[in-house]
Amino acid sequence: MTEKLYGTVLVKASQILDSLSDGKPKSVQVLSKDTAINPPTISKILSTLEYLSYVSRTVDTKEFYLGPAMIKFGAARTTTTNLVDLTRPALERLQLLIDETIHLAIPQKNKVVYVNKLEPKHQGIYMTSKIGMARELYSSGIGKAVLGTYDKNELDAYLKGRELKPFTPYTITNEKELISEIAKVKQLGYAIDDEEQEVGGYCIAMPIVNHGRAIAAISISMPKFRLTPSYKSRVIKALSKTKGEIETELQK
């Protein structure tokens, strides 16, 4: 005898979320095909899920994807694919303010991994990097932004037995200097990479914090020759605005 389930709408909502869990934005018609639920019912359920921030929709194509509320559950796919979707509008707005290379990265096994990259639209010379590339926490601005959220015990655990290998003549390879640098990151709210990862490169980065943990970090990278004190101030202000927008979205 099959047990009668209470709340068939919940079952249908679960089917919709399962369909969206592959990370691909989908239309009502595609979701209907995936779940065998008729389009009018799909639309009604999606409206509720969107209100709860379990799903979001693209502005242009009106397709749906898993929303920011799903990040609270900590699923691996949510912290990658859907984090990229969640942050994309804010990063695109940032790109309009600062025409440089913009990165989104997530912490992974004592490194940071780039999961999204926006290249400048009007710069002939810019920083080279690839989505999926990993960087050390201690040598990159985006990594030091994450380290800046660590408490003393976490930082000690990270440093224990770790060799700080140089990538350039400017990489911080002394543990005491790095600890001092991270203290500065905590104080300022942002981290910099001053030719430490790549000669001629400069990066400013900030962590994205959710429920007290750095789930990601964002950065703006540029050739150092473009940096001026006033431009640095502009970058920091724009990054701080974007960080706030993303963290607010995560709380919805």
PDB file of C-alpha atoms in Angstrom, residues 72-216:
ATOM      1  CA  LYS A  72      21.763  28.845   3.081  1.00  0.00           C
ATOM      2  CA  PHE A  73      21.542  25.078   2.705  1.00  0.00           C
ATOM      3  CA  GLY A  74      25.198  24.888   1.726  1.00  0.00           C
ATOM      4  CA  ALA A  75      24.847  22.511  -1.189  1.00  0.00           C
ATOM      5  CA  ALA A  76      28.015  22.296  -3.264  1.00  0.00           C
ATOM      6  CA  ARG A  77      26.253  23.313  -6.447  1.00  0.00           C
ATOM      7  CA  THR A  78      24.664  26.259  -4.704  1.00  0.00           C
ATOM      8  CA  THR A  79      28.038  27.632  -3.668  1.00  0.00           C
ATOM      9  CA  THR A  80      29.328  27.563  -7.218  1.00  0.00           C
ATOM     10  CA  THR A  81      26.871  27.711 -10.096  1.00  0.00           C
ATOM     11  CA  ASN A  82      24.180  29.607  -8.239  1.00  0.00           C
ATOM     12  CA  LEU A  83      26.630  31.910  -6.532  1.00  0.00           C
ATOM     13  CA  VAL A  84      27.806  32.899  -9.998  1.00  0.00           C
ATOM     14  CA  ASP A  85      24.205  33.577 -11.033  1.00  0.00           C
ATOM     15  CA  LEU A  86      23.466  35.467  -7.827  1.00  0.00           C
ATOM     16  CA  THR A  87      26.482  37.756  -8.116  1.00  0.00           C
ATOM     17  CA  ARG A  88      26.408  38.336 -11.873  1.00  0.00           C
ATOM     18  CA  PRO A  89      24.104  41.424 -11.862  1.00  0.00           C
ATOM     19  CA  ALA A  90      26.173  43.149  -9.160  1.00  0.00           C
ATOM     20  CA  LEU A  91      29.450  42.321 -10.911  1.00  0.00           C
ATOM     21  CA  GLU A  92      28.101  43.631 -14.207  1.00  0.00           C
ATOM     22  CA  ARG A  93      27.174  46.883 -12.469  1.00  0.00           C
ATOM     23  CA  LEU A  94      30.681  46.984 -11.014  1.00  0.00           C
ATOM     24  CA  GLN A  95      32.093  46.566 -14.510  1.00  0.00           C
ATOM     25  CA  LEU A  96      30.264  49.722 -15.588  1.00  0.00           C
ATOM     26  CA  LEU A  97      32.039  51.625 -12.815  1.00  0.00           C
ATOM     27  CA  ILE A  98      35.520  50.106 -13.139  1.00  0.00           C
ATOM     28  CA  ASP A  99      36.662  48.827 -16.523  1.00  0.00           C
ATOM     29  CA  GLU A 100      39.189  46.270 -15.302  1.00  0.00           C
ATOM     30  CA  THR A 101      39.366  42.509 -14.792  1.00  0.00           C
ATOM     31  CA  ILE A 102      36.816  41.409 -12.183  1.00  0.00           C
ATOM     32  CA  HIS A 103      36.997  38.043 -10.433  1.00  0.00           C
ATOM     33  CA  LEU A 104      34.682  36.026  -8.232  1.00  0.00           C
ATOM     34  CA  ALA A 105      36.414  33.225  -6.336  1.00  0.00           C
ATOM     35  CA  ILE A 106      35.466  30.672  -3.695  1.00  0.00           C
ATOM     36  CA  PRO A 107      37.645  29.153  -0.952  1.00  0.00           C
ATOM     37  CA  GLN A 108      38.541  25.548  -1.660  1.00  0.00           C
ATOM     38  CA  LYS A 109      41.085  23.366   0.150  1.00  0.00           C
ATOM     39  CA  ASN A 110      43.211  26.246   1.458  1.00  0.00           C
ATOM     40  CA  LYS A 111      43.166  27.977  -1.923  1.00  0.00           C
ATOM     41  CA  VAL A 112      40.771  30.185  -3.848  1.00  0.00           C
ATOM     42  CA  VAL A 113      39.345  29.129  -7.191  1.00  0.00           C
ATOM     43  CA  TYR A 114      38.061  31.574  -9.793  1.00  0.00           C
ATOM     44  CA  VAL A 115      34.447  30.746 -10.640  1.00  0.00           C
ATOM     45  CA  ASN A 116      33.647  33.836 -12.702  1.00  0.00           C
ATOM     46  CA  LYS A 117      35.598  36.484 -14.571  1.00  0.00           C
ATOM     47  CA  LEU A 118      34.564  39.678 -16.339  1.00  0.00           C
ATOM     48  CA  GLU A 119      37.138  41.156 -18.671  1.00  0.00           C
ATOM     49  CA  PRO A 120      37.433  44.905 -19.328  1.00  0.00           C
ATOM     50  CA  LYS A 121      35.603  46.165 -22.390  1.00  0.00           C
ATOM     51  CA  HIS A 122      37.825  49.090 -23.314  1.00  0.00           C
ATOM     52  CA  GLN A 123      41.309  48.186 -22.085  1.00  0.00           C
ATOM     53  CA  GLY A 124      43.946  46.868 -24.463  1.00  0.00           C
ATOM     54  CA  ILE A 125      46.144  45.562 -21.648  1.00  0.00           C
ATOM     55  CA  TYR A 126      44.633  43.574 -18.794  1.00  0.00           C
ATOM     56  CA  MET A 127      45.349  40.688 -16.448  1.00  0.00           C
ATOM     57  CA  THR A 128      45.302  37.120 -17.747  1.00  0.00           C
ATOM     58  CA  SER A 129      43.497  34.437 -15.779  1.00  0.00           C
ATOM     59  CA  LYS A 130      41.012  31.635 -16.341  1.00  0.00           C
ATOM     60  CA  ILE A 131      37.879  30.400 -14.645  1.00  0.00           C
ATOM     61  CA  GLY A 132      38.831  27.295 -12.679  1.00  0.00           C
ATOM     62  CA  MET A 133      42.327  28.577 -11.914  1.00  0.00           C
ATOM     63  CA  ALA A 134      43.401  28.195  -8.283  1.00  0.00           C
ATOM     64  CA  ARG A 135      45.461  30.719  -6.328  1.00  0.00           C
ATOM     65  CA  GLU A 136      47.190  30.421  -2.972  1.00  0.00           C
ATOM     66  CA  LEU A 137      45.544  32.308  -0.132  1.00  0.00           C
ATOM     67  CA  TYR A 138      48.764  33.956   1.030  1.00  0.00           C
ATOM     68  CA  SER A 139      49.982  35.289  -2.319  1.00  0.00           C
ATOM     69  CA  SER A 140      46.815  36.639  -3.928  1.00  0.00           C
ATOM     70  CA  GLY A 141      44.680  39.618  -3.027  1.00  0.00           C
ATOM     71  CA  ILE A 142      41.507  37.586  -3.306  1.00  0.00           C
ATOM     72  CA  GLY A 143      43.035  34.895  -1.091  1.00  0.00           C
ATOM     73  CA  LYS A 144      44.217  37.360   1.546  1.00  0.00           C
ATOM     74  CA  ALA A 145      40.707  38.827   1.598  1.00  0.00           C
ATOM     75  CA  VAL A 146      39.516  35.383   2.720  1.00  0.00           C
ATOM     76  CA  LEU A 147      42.350  35.055   5.264  1.00  0.00           C
ATOM     77  CA  GLY A 148      41.260  38.405   6.669  1.00  0.00           C
ATOM     78  CA  THR A 149      38.041  36.773   7.899  1.00  0.00           C
ATOM     79  CA  TYR A 150      39.899  34.049   9.822  1.00  0.00           C
ATOM     80  CA  ASP A 151      40.190  34.218  13.596  1.00  0.00           C
ATOM     81  CA  LYS A 152      43.554  33.584  15.278  1.00  0.00           C
ATOM     82  CA  ASN A 153      43.024  29.835  15.630  1.00  0.00           C
ATOM     83  CA  GLU A 154      41.991  29.462  12.000  1.00  0.00           C
ATOM     84  CA  LEU A 155      44.947  31.498  10.776  1.00  0.00           C
ATOM     85  CA  ASP A 156      47.350  29.518  12.970  1.00  0.00           C
ATOM     86  CA  ALA A 157      45.932  26.261  11.609  1.00  0.00           C
ATOM     87  CA  TYR A 158      46.321  27.508   8.034  1.00  0.00           C
ATOM     88  CA  LEU A 159      49.942  28.541   8.592  1.00  0.00           C
ATOM     89  CA  LYS A 160      51.020  25.459  10.553  1.00  0.00           C
ATOM     90  CA  GLY A 161      53.685  23.659   8.539  1.00  0.00           C
ATOM     91  CA  ARG A 162      52.904  25.676   5.416  1.00  0.00           C
ATOM     92  CA  GLU A 163      55.732  26.671   3.106  1.00  0.00           C
ATOM     93  CA  LEU A 164      55.200  30.175   1.749  1.00  0.00           C
ATOM     94  CA  LYS A 165      56.714  29.760  -1.682  1.00  0.00           C
ATOM     95  CA  PRO A 166      57.551  32.894  -3.688  1.00  0.00           C
ATOM     96  CA  PHE A 167      55.814  33.487  -7.013  1.00  0.00           C
ATOM     97  CA  THR A 168      57.585  36.799  -7.597  1.00  0.00           C
ATOM     98  CA  PRO A 169      60.296  38.746  -5.745  1.00  0.00           C
ATOM     99  CA  TYR A 170      57.440  40.552  -3.954  1.00  0.00           C
ATOM    100  CA  THR A 171      55.560  37.538  -2.554  1.00  0.00           C
ATOM    101  CA  ILE A 172      55.315  37.580   1.245  1.00  0.00           C
ATOM    102  CA  THR A 173      57.227  34.495   2.370  1.00  0.00           C
ATOM    103  CA  ASN A 174      57.787  35.406   6.022  1.00  0.00           C
ATOM    104  CA  GLU A 175      55.105  34.166   8.396  1.00  0.00           C
ATOM    105  CA  LYS A 176      55.287  37.161  10.743  1.00  0.00           C
ATOM    106  CA  GLU A 177      55.015  39.565   7.810  1.00  0.00           C
ATOM    107  CA  LEU A 178      51.991  37.680   6.510  1.00  0.00           C
ATOM    108  CA  ILE A 179      50.293  37.766   9.923  1.00  0.00           C
ATOM    109  CA  SER A 180      50.909  41.518  10.025  1.00  0.00           C
ATOM    110  CA  GLU A 181      49.509  41.843   6.503  1.00  0.00           C
ATOM    111  CA  ILE A 182      46.342  39.938   7.450  1.00  0.00           C
ATOM    112  CA  ALA A 183      45.894  42.178  10.502  1.00  0.00           C
ATOM    113  CA  LYS A 184      45.982  45.127   8.117  1.00  0.00           C
ATOM    114  CA  VAL A 185      43.363  43.430   5.912  1.00  0.00           C
ATOM    115  CA  LYS A 186      41.084  43.061   8.932  1.00  0.00           C
ATOM    116  CA  GLN A 187      41.536  46.733   9.776  1.00  0.00           C
ATOM    117  CA  LEU A 188      41.011  48.103   6.263  1.00  0.00           C
ATOM    118  CA  GLY A 189      38.330  45.675   5.091  1.00  0.00           C
ATOM    119  CA  TYR A 190      40.156  44.891   1.863  1.00  0.00           C
ATOM    120  CA  ALA A 191      43.310  43.101   0.700  1.00  0.00           C
ATOM    121  CA  ILE A 192      45.819  43.969  -1.982  1.00  0.00           C
ATOM    122  CA  ASP A 193      48.177  41.973  -4.161  1.00  0.00           C
ATOM    123  CA  ASP A 194      51.030  44.297  -5.068  1.00  0.00           C
ATOM    124  CA  GLU A 195      52.912  42.233  -7.683  1.00  0.00           C
ATOM    125  CA  GLU A 196      52.948  39.287  -5.249  1.00  0.00           C
ATOM    126  CA  GLN A 197      51.279  36.821  -7.605  1.00  0.00           C
ATOM    127  CA  GLU A 198      52.382  38.276 -10.929  1.00  0.00           C
ATOM    128  CA  VAL A 199      55.020  40.903 -11.672  1.00  0.00           C
ATOM    129  CA  GLY A 200      53.377  44.076 -12.948  1.00  0.00           C
ATOM    130  CA  GLY A 201      49.974  43.137 -11.573  1.00  0.00           C
ATOM    131  CA  TYR A 202      47.919  44.843  -8.877  1.00  0.00           C
ATOM    132  CA  CYS A 203      44.736  43.589  -7.254  1.00  0.00           C
ATOM    133  CA  ILE A 204      42.283  44.860  -4.655  1.00  0.00           C
ATOM    134  CA  ALA A 205      39.882  42.332  -3.115  1.00  0.00           C
ATOM    135  CA  MET A 206      37.114  42.012  -0.528  1.00  0.00           C
ATOM    136  CA  PRO A 207      35.439  38.971   1.056  1.00  0.00           C
ATOM    137  CA  ILE A 208      31.798  38.052   0.593  1.00  0.00           C
ATOM    138  CA  VAL A 209      30.538  37.055   4.029  1.00  0.00           C
ATOM    139  CA  ASN A 210      27.381  35.067   4.756  1.00  0.00           C
ATOM    140  CA  HIS A 211      26.409  33.861   8.233  1.00  0.00           C
ATOM    141  CA  GLY A 212      29.793  34.936   9.541  1.00  0.00           C
ATOM    142  CA  ARG A 213      31.852  32.998   6.993  1.00  0.00           C
ATOM    143  CA  ALA A 214      33.640  34.068   3.826  1.00  0.00           C
ATOM    144  CA  ILE A 215      31.848  32.040   1.172  1.00  0.00           C
ATOM    145  CA  ALA A 216      33.575  33.919  -1.650  1.00  0.00           C
TER     146      ALA A 216
END
